[in-house]
């Protein structure tokens, strides 16, 4: 690993604009020497990928995708989210760069703190996407963003490949244009989470509404409320649309975990560090410390009466901290806090592929399992076991069975 790539990767992880821009130029380059460096960079970044949810905005030219993205982006920022936009542009083959400079695009959004916008050339890739769009997404997805918005090129052929790269897919259409939807690659309608008829304003207000109802009639009943109309120009329907997209993005399964998990290992060996649990008598204060003093992203507190704790997750790029406050009379961390009154590290949790194989493995080595030795369902809804700290050099080790991943994304 060269030092230059390491520095660049650190800059990307920190969300430094110049590093992000440089990293994208590197992955978009077709020069051999850059290809090697780009691979090195992507590899390095995958080890600590960020939590950004990916939102794909696709649709034919003239549907007003850029204006819509800017308006949605402003609303995400307003809601405290960090946003980045990768806009795939038709390229000039002579210069190899994007025709539209990022200065003219989404000017208002671009001025917001924490926002990064970047046009990306289509290169020799298929119509809607660039040859290196996936890598560019991986790079940006490692940055400290909540939402990564991918705008596809308005090629008229909304590429179904986009669906495999994003958590939420939004198809944007102009009013009228009934033929457009027919002409699109089959499947895009089924793949889209939302179909948005834009330009419900001025002369096309009525047409947009009737187009939306036409589309709604053409999809199965269950999907009808997934067709909406709005006006990116006037701002009508945008708050609701931004909220729906955010909900879909936030509830999408963790893509990083799904992508980087190898085949199941039956040896019972421990895998990735899932979390480090920290006990505290005051989860509110501890949360404020991680959020405000250390600058980490934190979840809302979640009371888990059946586990006797209230938890808050501190999301770090490569793992999580789990803050635990006792809840109820018989909290499993009550005794711990009597000894360590100011709180402290309570346990570490490692993932295993097969919890029973893992149990049998450590038992054979003489490690005791707490409780009756049968896995219970832990705070994440997955089977867990705890190993006796006296047999683990003083550390309480939680083993959690890795979530099964639905194949075929
Ligand atoms: Co735990």
Short mmCIF file of C-alpha atoms and ligand atoms in Angstrom, two decimals:
data_model
loop_
_atom_site.label_atom_id
_atom_site.label_comp_id
_atom_site.label_asym_id
_atom_site.label_seq_id
_atom_site.Cartn_x
_atom_site.Cartn_y
_atom_site.Cartn_z
CA UNK A 1 0.00 0.00 0.00
CA UNK A 2 1.57 3.21 -1.06
CA UNK A 3 1.54 6.20 1.26
CA UNK A 4 -0.10 8.37 -1.38
CA UNK A 5 -3.13 6.07 -1.61
CA UNK A 6 -3.29 5.83 2.15
CA UNK A 7 -3.45 9.62 2.48
CA UNK A 8 -6.05 9.83 -0.26
CA UNK A 9 -8.17 7.15 1.42
CA UNK A 10 -7.98 8.96 4.74
CA UNK A 11 -9.16 12.15 3.02
CA UNK A 12 -12.09 10.32 1.42
CA UNK A 13 -13.10 8.78 4.75
CA UNK A 14 -13.03 12.23 6.32
CA UNK A 15 -15.12 13.71 3.50
CA UNK A 16 -12.41 16.12 2.38
CA UNK A 17 -13.64 17.61 -0.91
CA UNK A 18 -10.29 17.75 -2.61
CA UNK A 19 -9.55 14.12 -1.73
CA UNK A 20 -12.99 13.05 -2.93
CA UNK A 21 -12.49 14.84 -6.24
CA UNK A 22 -9.02 13.39 -6.66
CA UNK A 23 -10.17 9.89 -5.80
CA UNK A 24 -12.96 10.10 -8.39
CA UNK A 25 -10.59 11.34 -11.06
CA UNK A 26 -8.38 8.38 -10.26
CA UNK A 27 -11.12 5.74 -10.53
CA UNK A 28 -12.47 7.33 -13.72
CA UNK A 29 -9.08 7.30 -15.38
CA UNK A 30 -8.36 4.70 -18.03
CA UNK A 31 -4.58 4.94 -17.75
CA UNK A 32 -3.01 1.66 -16.64
CA UNK A 33 -0.99 3.22 -13.85
CA UNK A 34 -4.12 4.88 -12.51
CA UNK A 35 -6.13 1.67 -12.77
CA UNK A 36 -3.75 -0.04 -10.38
CA UNK A 37 -3.82 2.86 -7.95
CA UNK A 38 -7.62 3.01 -8.22
CA UNK A 39 -7.92 -0.69 -7.37
CA UNK A 40 -5.65 -0.19 -4.39
CA UNK A 41 -7.77 2.73 -3.26
CA UNK A 42 -11.11 0.95 -3.63
CA UNK A 43 -9.71 -2.07 -1.79
CA UNK A 44 -8.50 0.08 1.04
CA UNK A 45 -11.76 1.96 1.33
CA UNK A 46 -13.87 -1.18 1.42
CA UNK A 47 -12.25 -2.21 4.65
CA UNK A 48 -13.92 0.76 6.31
CA UNK A 49 -16.89 1.70 4.23
CA UNK A 50 -19.29 4.36 5.36
CA UNK A 51 -22.97 4.12 6.11
CA UNK A 52 -24.23 6.15 3.12
CA UNK A 53 -27.53 4.99 1.66
CA UNK A 54 -27.67 5.08 -2.11
CA UNK A 55 -30.53 6.71 -3.93
CA UNK A 56 -30.74 6.29 -7.71
CA UNK A 57 -32.59 8.90 -9.74
CA UNK A 58 -33.20 7.78 -13.28
CA UNK A 59 -35.41 8.73 -16.20
CA UNK A 60 -35.39 10.19 -19.70
CA UNK A 61 -33.86 13.53 -20.66
CA UNK A 62 -36.07 16.52 -20.05
CA UNK A 63 -37.75 15.05 -16.99
CA UNK A 64 -36.01 17.58 -14.78
CA UNK A 65 -33.89 15.14 -12.76
CA UNK A 66 -31.19 17.65 -11.79
CA UNK A 67 -33.63 20.27 -10.56
CA UNK A 68 -35.49 17.63 -8.61
CA UNK A 69 -32.28 16.29 -7.05
CA UNK A 70 -31.25 19.77 -5.99
CA UNK A 71 -34.62 20.35 -4.32
CA UNK A 72 -34.59 16.95 -2.61
CA UNK A 73 -30.97 17.48 -1.56
CA UNK A 74 -31.83 20.80 0.07
CA UNK A 75 -34.57 19.09 2.06
CA UNK A 76 -32.23 16.29 3.15
CA UNK A 77 -29.70 18.90 4.29
CA UNK A 78 -32.46 20.73 6.12
CA UNK A 79 -33.17 17.46 7.96
CA UNK A 80 -29.54 17.35 9.08
CA UNK A 81 -28.34 14.83 6.52
CA UNK A 82 -25.03 14.89 4.73
CA UNK A 83 -25.56 14.54 1.01
CA UNK A 84 -23.42 13.75 -1.95
CA UNK A 85 -24.46 13.60 -5.60
CA UNK A 86 -22.83 11.71 -8.43
CA UNK A 87 -24.33 12.89 -11.71
CA UNK A 88 -23.47 10.77 -14.71
CA UNK A 89 -23.09 13.05 -17.73
CA UNK A 90 -22.72 12.48 -21.43
CA UNK A 91 -19.06 13.05 -22.18
CA UNK A 92 -17.08 14.64 -24.84
CA UNK A 93 -14.84 11.82 -26.04
CA UNK A 94 -12.21 14.36 -27.04
CA UNK A 95 -11.64 15.84 -23.62
CA UNK A 96 -12.73 12.84 -21.61
CA UNK A 97 -14.39 15.18 -19.16
CA UNK A 98 -17.98 16.02 -18.39
CA UNK A 99 -19.65 18.59 -20.60
CA UNK A 100 -21.52 20.12 -17.72
CA UNK A 101 -19.21 21.56 -15.12
CA UNK A 102 -20.23 21.14 -11.50
CA UNK A 103 -20.25 24.91 -11.04
CA UNK A 104 -23.39 25.35 -13.09
CA UNK A 105 -25.23 22.38 -11.59
CA UNK A 106 -27.25 22.46 -8.44
CA UNK A 107 -25.62 25.71 -7.42
CA UNK A 108 -27.70 26.27 -4.32
CA UNK A 109 -27.22 22.73 -3.03
CA UNK A 110 -23.52 22.85 -3.82
CA UNK A 111 -23.08 25.78 -1.45
CA UNK A 112 -24.41 23.87 1.55
CA UNK A 113 -22.02 22.62 4.18
CA UNK A 114 -21.25 18.93 3.98
CA UNK A 115 -22.57 18.56 0.42
CA UNK A 116 -20.43 17.18 -2.36
CA UNK A 117 -21.56 17.20 -5.99
CA UNK A 118 -19.67 15.67 -8.83
CA UNK A 119 -20.44 15.10 -12.49
CA UNK A 120 -19.07 11.83 -13.76
CA UNK A 121 -18.38 11.04 -17.42
CA UNK A 122 -20.21 8.19 -19.11
CA UNK A 123 -16.93 7.20 -20.78
CA UNK A 124 -17.46 4.04 -22.80
CA UNK A 125 -20.04 2.67 -20.40
CA UNK A 126 -23.62 1.89 -21.31
CA UNK A 127 -26.04 4.75 -21.83
CA UNK A 128 -27.28 5.62 -18.38
CA UNK A 129 -24.10 4.83 -16.46
CA UNK A 130 -20.41 5.45 -16.79
CA UNK A 131 -17.84 2.69 -17.15
CA UNK A 132 -16.62 3.43 -13.66
CA UNK A 133 -19.85 4.44 -11.97
CA UNK A 134 -19.82 1.50 -9.58
CA UNK A 135 -16.29 2.25 -8.41
CA UNK A 136 -17.10 5.94 -8.11
CA UNK A 137 -20.08 5.01 -5.92
CA UNK A 138 -17.87 2.81 -3.76
CA UNK A 139 -15.47 5.70 -3.26
CA UNK A 140 -18.17 8.21 -2.38
CA UNK A 141 -19.97 5.62 -0.28
CA UNK A 142 -16.91 5.45 1.95
CA UNK A 143 -17.20 9.14 2.78
CA UNK A 144 -19.12 10.47 5.77
CA UNK A 145 -22.42 10.90 3.92
CA UNK A 146 -25.93 9.87 4.86
CA UNK A 147 -27.28 9.90 1.32
CA UNK A 148 -25.43 9.27 -1.88
CA UNK A 149 -27.59 10.31 -4.80
CA UNK A 150 -26.81 8.84 -8.20
CA UNK A 151 -28.24 10.70 -11.17
CA UNK A 152 -28.10 8.64 -14.33
CA UNK A 153 -27.52 10.18 -17.73
CA UNK A 154 -30.74 11.04 -19.52
CA UNK A 155 -30.17 8.52 -22.23
CA UNK A 156 -33.83 7.65 -22.62
CA UNK A 157 -32.92 4.08 -21.78
CA UNK A 158 -33.14 3.95 -18.03
CA UNK A 159 -30.64 1.25 -17.32
CA UNK A 160 -31.81 -1.56 -15.10
CA UNK A 161 -28.22 -2.00 -13.86
CA UNK A 162 -28.79 1.05 -11.73
CA UNK A 163 -31.18 -0.92 -9.55
CA UNK A 164 -28.38 -3.25 -8.46
CA UNK A 165 -26.24 -0.36 -7.28
CA UNK A 166 -28.68 1.59 -5.14
CA UNK A 167 -30.90 1.09 -2.10
CA UNK A 168 -33.76 3.17 -3.47
CA UNK A 169 -34.60 3.68 -7.13
CA UNK A 170 -36.70 6.62 -8.24
CA UNK A 171 -37.92 6.91 -11.81
CA UNK A 172 -38.58 10.50 -12.87
CA UNK A 173 -40.80 11.21 -15.88
CA UNK A 174 -42.11 14.27 -17.65
CA UNK A 175 -45.87 14.76 -18.08
CA UNK A 176 -47.39 13.18 -21.16
CA UNK A 177 -44.72 10.90 -22.54
CA UNK A 178 -46.81 7.72 -22.15
CA UNK A 179 -44.74 6.17 -24.90
CA UNK A 180 -41.58 6.79 -22.99
CA UNK A 181 -42.49 4.38 -20.28
CA UNK A 182 -43.43 1.75 -22.84
CA UNK A 183 -40.15 2.29 -24.65
CA UNK A 184 -38.02 1.88 -21.57
CA UNK A 185 -36.22 -1.30 -20.87
CA UNK A 186 -38.67 -3.76 -19.45
CA UNK A 187 -38.34 -4.12 -15.74
CA UNK A 188 -37.46 -0.56 -14.80
CA UNK A 189 -41.05 0.10 -13.79
CA UNK A 190 -41.03 -2.96 -11.55
CA UNK A 191 -37.64 -2.08 -10.14
CA UNK A 192 -38.45 1.51 -9.28
CA UNK A 193 -39.50 2.11 -5.68
CA UNK A 194 -41.18 5.35 -6.69
CA UNK A 195 -42.35 6.77 -10.00
CA UNK A 196 -42.39 10.55 -9.98
CA UNK A 197 -44.13 12.63 -12.62
CA UNK A 198 -42.36 15.96 -12.42
CA UNK A 199 -43.41 19.34 -13.80
CA UNK A 200 -46.82 19.46 -12.21
CA UNK A 201 -46.74 23.21 -12.70
CA UNK A 202 -47.87 25.92 -15.13
CA UNK A 203 -49.26 24.60 -18.40
CA UNK A 204 -48.38 21.01 -17.60
CA UNK A 205 -49.95 20.84 -14.11
CA UNK A 206 -53.07 18.97 -15.22
CA UNK A 207 -51.20 16.81 -17.67
CA UNK A 208 -48.75 15.75 -14.94
CA UNK A 209 -51.59 14.70 -12.69
CA UNK A 210 -53.37 12.73 -15.36
CA UNK A 211 -50.09 11.15 -16.43
CA UNK A 212 -49.52 10.05 -12.84
CA UNK A 213 -52.97 8.45 -12.67
CA UNK A 214 -52.37 6.75 -16.01
CA UNK A 215 -49.15 5.24 -14.70
CA UNK A 216 -50.80 4.30 -11.43
CA UNK A 217 -53.42 2.35 -13.36
CA UNK A 218 -50.71 0.52 -15.27
CA UNK A 219 -49.02 -0.87 -12.16
CA UNK A 220 -50.40 -3.53 -9.77
CA UNK A 221 -52.78 -2.17 -7.11
CA UNK A 222 -50.23 -2.62 -4.34
CA UNK A 223 -47.84 -0.25 -6.08
CA UNK A 224 -50.28 2.53 -6.86
CA UNK A 225 -49.27 4.87 -4.10
CA UNK A 226 -45.71 4.60 -5.42
CA UNK A 227 -46.71 6.89 -8.28
CA UNK A 228 -46.67 10.57 -7.38
CA UNK A 229 -46.59 13.91 -9.14
CA UNK A 230 -44.65 16.96 -8.04
CA UNK A 231 -43.12 20.18 -9.23
CA UNK A 232 -39.43 20.61 -8.63
CA UNK A 233 -39.83 24.16 -9.95
CA UNK A 234 -42.61 25.31 -7.63
CA UNK A 235 -41.76 22.96 -4.80
CA UNK A 236 -45.14 21.25 -4.61
CA UNK A 237 -45.14 17.67 -3.34
CA UNK A 238 -41.43 17.79 -2.58
CA UNK A 239 -41.52 17.64 1.21
CA UNK A 240 -43.58 14.50 1.05
CA UNK A 241 -41.41 13.00 -1.69
CA UNK A 242 -38.19 13.74 0.21
CA UNK A 243 -39.69 12.15 3.32
CA UNK A 244 -40.70 9.01 1.46
CA UNK A 245 -37.33 8.62 -0.18
CA UNK A 246 -35.58 9.15 3.16
CA UNK A 247 -37.78 6.52 4.81
CA UNK A 248 -37.06 4.02 2.05
CA UNK A 249 -33.33 4.76 2.21
CA UNK A 250 -33.13 4.55 5.99
CA UNK A 251 -34.99 1.25 6.13
CA UNK A 252 -32.94 -0.42 3.39
CA UNK A 253 -30.86 -3.36 4.60
CA UNK A 254 -27.19 -2.73 5.24
CA UNK A 255 -25.61 -2.95 1.81
CA UNK A 256 -22.04 -3.03 3.02
CA UNK A 257 -22.62 -6.02 5.25
CA UNK A 258 -24.46 -7.77 2.45
CA UNK A 259 -21.78 -7.13 -0.16
CA UNK A 260 -18.69 -8.01 1.76
CA UNK A 261 -19.76 -11.17 3.50
CA UNK A 262 -18.00 -14.27 2.21
CA UNK A 263 -19.44 -17.79 2.14
CA UNK A 264 -20.42 -19.35 5.43
CA UNK A 265 -17.64 -20.91 7.43
CA UNK A 266 -18.60 -24.00 9.42
CA UNK A 267 -15.41 -24.09 11.52
CA UNK A 268 -16.92 -21.89 14.22
CA UNK A 269 -14.05 -19.42 13.96
CA UNK A 270 -14.78 -15.82 14.88
CA UNK A 271 -15.26 -13.29 12.10
CA UNK A 272 -15.82 -9.57 12.05
CA UNK A 273 -16.06 -7.40 15.13
CA UNK A 274 -19.74 -6.53 15.33
CA UNK A 275 -19.63 -4.13 18.25
CA UNK A 276 -17.96 -3.15 21.47
CA UNK A 277 -20.46 -2.70 24.28
CA UNK A 278 -19.89 0.06 26.81
CA UNK A 279 -21.85 0.15 30.03
CA UNK A 280 -22.91 3.50 31.41
CA UNK A 281 -25.20 4.71 34.16
CA UNK A 282 -26.37 7.60 31.96
CA UNK A 283 -26.82 6.72 28.32
CA UNK A 284 -27.97 10.22 27.46
CA UNK A 285 -24.74 11.81 28.67
CA UNK A 286 -22.62 9.10 27.10
CA UNK A 287 -24.45 9.57 23.78
CA UNK A 288 -23.85 13.32 23.89
CA UNK A 289 -20.17 12.64 24.50
CA UNK A 290 -19.78 10.43 21.43
CA UNK A 291 -21.92 12.72 19.29
CA UNK A 292 -20.75 16.18 20.36
CA UNK A 293 -17.24 15.70 21.73
CA UNK A 294 -16.02 12.91 19.47
CA UNK A 295 -18.22 13.76 16.47
CA UNK A 296 -19.68 10.31 15.84
CA UNK A 297 -23.06 9.39 14.41
CA UNK A 298 -25.42 8.03 17.02
CA UNK A 299 -28.80 6.33 16.93
CA UNK A 300 -31.87 7.09 18.99
CA UNK A 301 -32.01 5.34 22.39
CA UNK A 302 -33.87 2.05 22.21
CA UNK A 303 -35.27 0.47 25.37
CA UNK A 304 -35.04 -3.32 25.29
CA UNK A 305 -36.93 -4.44 28.44
CA UNK A 306 -36.46 -8.12 27.59
CA UNK A 307 -32.68 -7.59 27.69
CA UNK A 308 -32.72 -5.27 30.68
CA UNK A 309 -30.94 -2.44 28.86
CA UNK A 310 -31.50 0.73 26.91
CA UNK A 311 -29.14 0.83 23.93
CA UNK A 312 -27.72 3.53 21.71
CA UNK A 313 -25.61 2.68 18.70
CA UNK A 314 -22.58 4.75 17.84
CA UNK A 315 -21.88 4.03 14.21
CA UNK A 316 -18.24 4.05 13.23
CA UNK A 317 -17.08 3.45 9.67
CA UNK A 318 -15.91 -0.10 10.37
CA UNK A 319 -17.86 -1.18 13.43
CA UNK A 320 -20.22 0.05 16.13
CA UNK A 321 -20.17 0.91 19.78
CA UNK A 322 -23.17 -0.13 21.78
CA UNK A 323 -23.91 2.06 24.76
CA UNK A 324 -25.82 0.18 27.44
CA UNK A 325 -27.75 1.67 30.34
CA UNK A 326 -29.44 -0.62 32.86
CA UNK A 327 -33.20 -0.92 32.46
CA UNK A 328 -35.37 -2.51 35.14
CA UNK A 329 -34.51 -4.38 38.34
CA UNK A 330 -32.60 -7.32 36.96
CA UNK A 331 -30.40 -5.68 34.33
CA UNK A 332 -27.47 -7.89 33.30
CA UNK A 333 -25.18 -4.86 33.53
CA UNK A 334 -26.37 -3.77 36.99
CA UNK A 335 -23.64 -5.72 38.78
CA UNK A 336 -20.98 -4.46 36.42
CA UNK A 337 -21.85 -0.81 37.13
CA UNK A 338 -21.76 -1.46 40.88
CA UNK A 339 -18.09 -2.35 40.45
CA UNK A 340 -17.26 0.15 37.71
CA UNK A 341 -19.38 3.09 38.78
CA UNK A 342 -18.24 5.45 36.03
CA UNK A 343 -18.94 2.82 33.39
CA UNK A 344 -16.57 0.94 31.15
CA UNK A 345 -16.14 -1.67 28.49
CA UNK A 346 -18.62 -4.42 29.13
CA UNK A 347 -18.13 -6.88 26.29
CA UNK A 348 -16.98 -7.30 22.72
CA UNK A 349 -19.11 -9.00 20.11
CA UNK A 350 -17.68 -11.00 17.24
CA UNK A 351 -19.68 -12.50 14.41
CA UNK A 352 -19.66 -16.20 13.68
CA UNK A 353 -21.18 -17.97 10.71
CA UNK A 354 -22.61 -20.85 12.69
CA UNK A 355 -23.33 -20.24 16.35
CA UNK A 356 -23.59 -23.92 17.30
CA UNK A 357 -20.33 -24.77 15.54
CA UNK A 358 -18.70 -21.85 17.35
CA UNK A 359 -20.07 -23.02 20.72
CA UNK A 360 -18.86 -26.57 20.19
CA UNK A 361 -15.48 -25.33 19.08
CA UNK A 362 -14.79 -23.25 22.19
CA UNK A 363 -16.34 -25.81 24.53
CA UNK A 364 -13.93 -28.45 23.30
CA UNK A 365 -11.15 -26.09 24.34
CA UNK A 366 -12.60 -25.86 27.84
CA UNK A 367 -14.26 -22.44 27.54
CA UNK A 368 -17.46 -22.16 29.52
CA UNK A 369 -20.63 -20.68 28.04
CA UNK A 370 -22.78 -18.46 30.25
CA UNK A 371 -26.30 -19.68 31.00
CA UNK A 372 -27.56 -23.02 29.76
CA UNK A 373 -25.35 -23.01 26.69
CA UNK A 374 -28.24 -22.56 24.30
CA UNK A 375 -28.12 -19.48 22.04
CA UNK A 376 -30.64 -16.79 22.91
CA UNK A 377 -31.92 -14.05 20.66
CA UNK A 378 -29.85 -10.94 21.20
CA UNK A 379 -30.53 -7.25 20.81
CA UNK A 380 -30.25 -7.45 17.00
CA UNK A 381 -32.70 -10.33 16.68
CA UNK A 382 -29.90 -12.81 15.98
CA UNK A 383 -28.75 -15.85 18.03
CA UNK A 384 -26.05 -14.99 20.56
CA UNK A 385 -23.94 -16.69 23.24
CA UNK A 386 -21.63 -15.24 25.87
CA UNK A 387 -18.31 -16.85 26.76
CA UNK A 388 -17.20 -16.86 30.38
CA UNK A 389 -14.77 -13.97 30.94
CA UNK A 390 -12.64 -16.07 33.30
CA UNK A 391 -11.91 -18.39 30.39
CA UNK A 392 -11.26 -15.48 27.99
CA UNK A 393 -8.52 -13.50 29.73
CA UNK A 394 -10.95 -11.33 31.59
CA UNK A 395 -13.01 -10.26 28.59
CA UNK A 396 -16.69 -11.06 28.20
CA UNK A 397 -17.04 -12.18 24.59
CA UNK A 398 -20.38 -12.24 22.82
CA UNK A 399 -20.71 -14.38 19.73
CA UNK A 400 -23.45 -13.41 17.32
CA UNK A 401 -24.53 -15.45 14.34
CA UNK A 402 -24.13 -13.45 11.17
CA UNK A 403 -27.42 -12.44 9.56
CA UNK A 404 -28.23 -14.49 6.50
CA UNK A 405 -28.10 -12.45 3.35
CA UNK A 406 -30.73 -12.74 0.67
CA UNK A 407 -28.83 -13.66 -2.43
CA UNK A 408 -29.42 -12.24 -5.87
CA UNK A 409 -29.44 -8.48 -5.57
CO1 LIG B 1 -23.69 -6.98 22.57
#
